[in-house]
Every structure is written in structure tokens, then in C-alpha cells.
Amino acid sequence: MLELFNQYRHIRRMKISNTVHIHNNCIDSHFHGLIMKDKGVDPVPLLHSLGEAGMSAMVDIGTHPEDLSRRLQLYESLSSDAPALGFSSGIYPSHAGEKNVDLLLEQLEEQLAGKTVCAVGECGLDYHWDYA
């Protein structure tokens, strides 16, 4: 199991090679493609490589209800060799103090009622960074 974790950690750092294999049906339940893109890393080729390596599904985690449309656009060019992709919607703790938090909660409820979102998150209390 440790060997599998180490292989996966290398993939997450974009050190993908033909020798890396992820056991079929592995799922990454928490990654931030939009944040990767904002930092200059295109997540689309990474997802294709992960699919080729055996990753079966991934969940792109939202940090703000308004980022869902940007995340959907980001993956428009994914082909069938990429892992199945799910989306969450949530409100990162640093946004909890925004003046329009009621509007954010309404947007979140609408997204959760639709068919695009499969999970809730980011959510919770941030005691590490203490942004809220």
C-alpha cells in the first residue's frame, strides 16, 4: 500500500512516466483543478495521464459556488481516456464572512439540487489558516 501511495504522490506532482501504474478503480476524491490552472499547471493533460495510468475517477472540489462554471469549462476538452470526473460545490471557510453569504448558500443549494454536482465541499471550519 505504501508503494501505491508513493507512486500516486509522484503522479500528483506531475512526474508522470510510463512506468507508473495506479491500480484500477482508484479514485482521487479531492483535487483542485482550477487552483492548479491558476498556478500555471494545466490539469487536462494530467487527468489524461492519470487515466492512462489506471485512475478511474476524480472529484474536482469547489471552493466557492461561483467557480463551478469555470471548472466545467476547464474540462470541456477531456476525452474518454481521462478518469470519470465529478464535481463538488462548497464554500471555503475564508468565504464564510462575505457579506453575501446568504446568496452563496442559495447558489450552493441550487447546485446541489442539480445533476452536475455529486458532492459537498469545500466546507467546514478552518482552524489551521484561520481565515474565517
Coordinates of C-alpha atoms in Angstrom, one line a residue:
M1 CA 0.0 0.0 0.0
L2 CA 2.9 2.4 0.8
E3 CA 4.3 1.8 -2.7
L4 CA 1.0 2.6 -4.3
F5 CA 0.8 5.8 -2.2
N6 CA 4.3 6.8 -3.3
Q7 CA 3.5 6.2 -6.9
Y8 CA 0.4 8.2 -6.7
R9 CA 2.2 11.1 -4.9
H10 CA 4.6 11.3 -7.8
I11 CA 1.7 11.5 -10.2
R12 CA 0.1 14.3 -8.2
R13 CA 3.4 16.2 -8.5
M14 CA 3.2 15.9 -12.3
K15 CA 6.1 13.4 -12.5
I16 CA 4.3 11.0 -14.8
S17 CA 6.2 8.4 -16.6
N18 CA 5.3 5.2 -18.5
T19 CA 6.4 3.1 -15.6
V20 CA 3.8 4.4 -13.1
H21 CA 0.7 2.3 -12.7
I22 CA -2.2 3.0 -10.5
H23 CA -4.4 0.1 -9.6
N24 CA -7.6 0.1 -11.5
N25 CA -10.6 1.7 -9.8
C26 CA -8.6 4.1 -7.6
I27 CA -10.4 7.4 -7.0
D28 CA -9.0 10.8 -6.1
S29 CA -11.8 12.2 -4.0
H30 CA -10.2 15.7 -3.6
F31 CA -8.3 17.8 -6.1
H32 CA -8.4 21.4 -7.2
G33 CA -8.0 21.7 -10.9
L34 CA -8.9 25.3 -11.1
I35 CA -6.2 26.2 -8.5
M36 CA -3.7 24.1 -10.5
K37 CA -4.6 26.1 -13.6
D38 CA -4.3 29.4 -11.7
K39 CA -0.8 28.3 -10.7
G40 CA 0.2 27.6 -14.3
V41 CA -0.4 23.8 -14.4
D42 CA -2.9 22.6 -17.0
P43 CA -4.9 19.8 -15.3
V44 CA -6.3 18.4 -18.5
P45 CA -3.1 16.6 -19.7
L46 CA -2.6 15.4 -16.1
L47 CA -6.0 13.9 -16.0
H48 CA -5.4 12.1 -19.3
S49 CA -2.1 10.7 -18.0
L50 CA -3.8 9.6 -14.8
G51 CA -6.5 7.8 -16.8
E52 CA -3.8 6.0 -18.8
A53 CA -2.1 5.0 -15.6
G54 CA -5.3 3.4 -14.2
M55 CA -7.1 6.1 -12.2
S56 CA -10.8 5.5 -12.7
A57 CA -12.4 8.6 -11.2
M58 CA -11.7 12.0 -9.6
V59 CA -13.7 14.7 -7.9
D60 CA -12.8 18.3 -8.5
I61 CA -13.5 20.3 -5.4
G62 CA -15.1 23.7 -5.4
T63 CA -14.2 26.5 -3.0
H64 CA -16.9 28.9 -4.0
P65 CA -20.3 28.4 -5.7
E66 CA -19.3 30.8 -8.4
D67 CA -16.3 28.7 -9.5
L68 CA -18.4 25.8 -10.8
S69 CA -18.9 27.2 -14.3
R70 CA -15.1 27.9 -14.7
R71 CA -14.4 24.4 -13.6
L72 CA -16.8 22.9 -16.1
Q73 CA -15.3 24.9 -18.9
L74 CA -11.8 23.8 -17.8
Y75 CA -12.6 20.2 -18.7
E76 CA -14.5 20.6 -21.9
S77 CA -11.7 19.0 -23.9
L78 CA -11.4 15.8 -21.8
S79 CA -11.7 12.6 -23.8
S80 CA -12.7 9.2 -22.8
D81 CA -9.2 8.1 -21.7
A82 CA -9.4 10.5 -18.7
P83 CA -10.9 9.3 -15.4
A84 CA -14.6 9.9 -14.8
L85 CA -14.9 13.4 -13.4
G86 CA -17.2 14.5 -10.7
F87 CA -17.7 18.0 -9.2
S88 CA -18.4 19.2 -5.7
S89 CA -19.6 22.6 -4.7
G90 CA -18.9 24.3 -1.5
I91 CA -17.9 27.4 0.4
Y92 CA -14.4 27.6 1.6
P93 CA -14.2 28.9 5.2
S94 CA -12.5 32.1 4.1
H95 CA -15.7 33.0 2.2
A96 CA -18.0 32.4 5.3
G97 CA -17.5 36.1 6.3
E98 CA -18.6 37.5 3.0
K99 CA -21.5 40.0 3.1
N100 CA -23.4 38.0 0.5
V101 CA -23.1 34.6 2.4
D102 CA -26.9 34.1 2.1
L103 CA -26.7 34.4 -1.7
L104 CA -23.8 32.0 -1.7
L105 CA -25.8 29.5 0.3
E106 CA -28.7 29.8 -2.1
Q107 CA -26.3 29.2 -5.1
L108 CA -24.9 26.2 -3.3
E109 CA -28.4 24.7 -2.7
E110 CA -29.3 25.2 -6.3
Q111 CA -26.2 23.5 -7.5
L112 CA -26.7 20.6 -5.1
A113 CA -30.3 20.1 -6.4
G114 CA -29.0 19.8 -10.0
K115 CA -27.3 16.9 -11.7
T116 CA -23.8 18.4 -12.2
V117 CA -22.6 18.3 -8.5
C118 CA -22.0 14.9 -6.8
A119 CA -20.5 16.1 -3.5
V120 CA -20.4 18.9 -1.0
G121 CA -17.1 20.6 -0.3
E122 CA -15.0 22.6 0.5
C123 CA -16.8 23.1 3.7
G124 CA -16.2 23.2 7.4
L125 CA -14.2 25.2 9.9
D126 CA -10.6 26.2 9.1
Y127 CA -8.7 26.2 12.4
H128 CA -5.3 25.8 10.6
W129 CA -5.3 29.0 8.5
D130 CA -7.9 30.9 10.5
Y131 CA -9.2 32.9 7.5
A132 CA -12.8 33.0 8.7

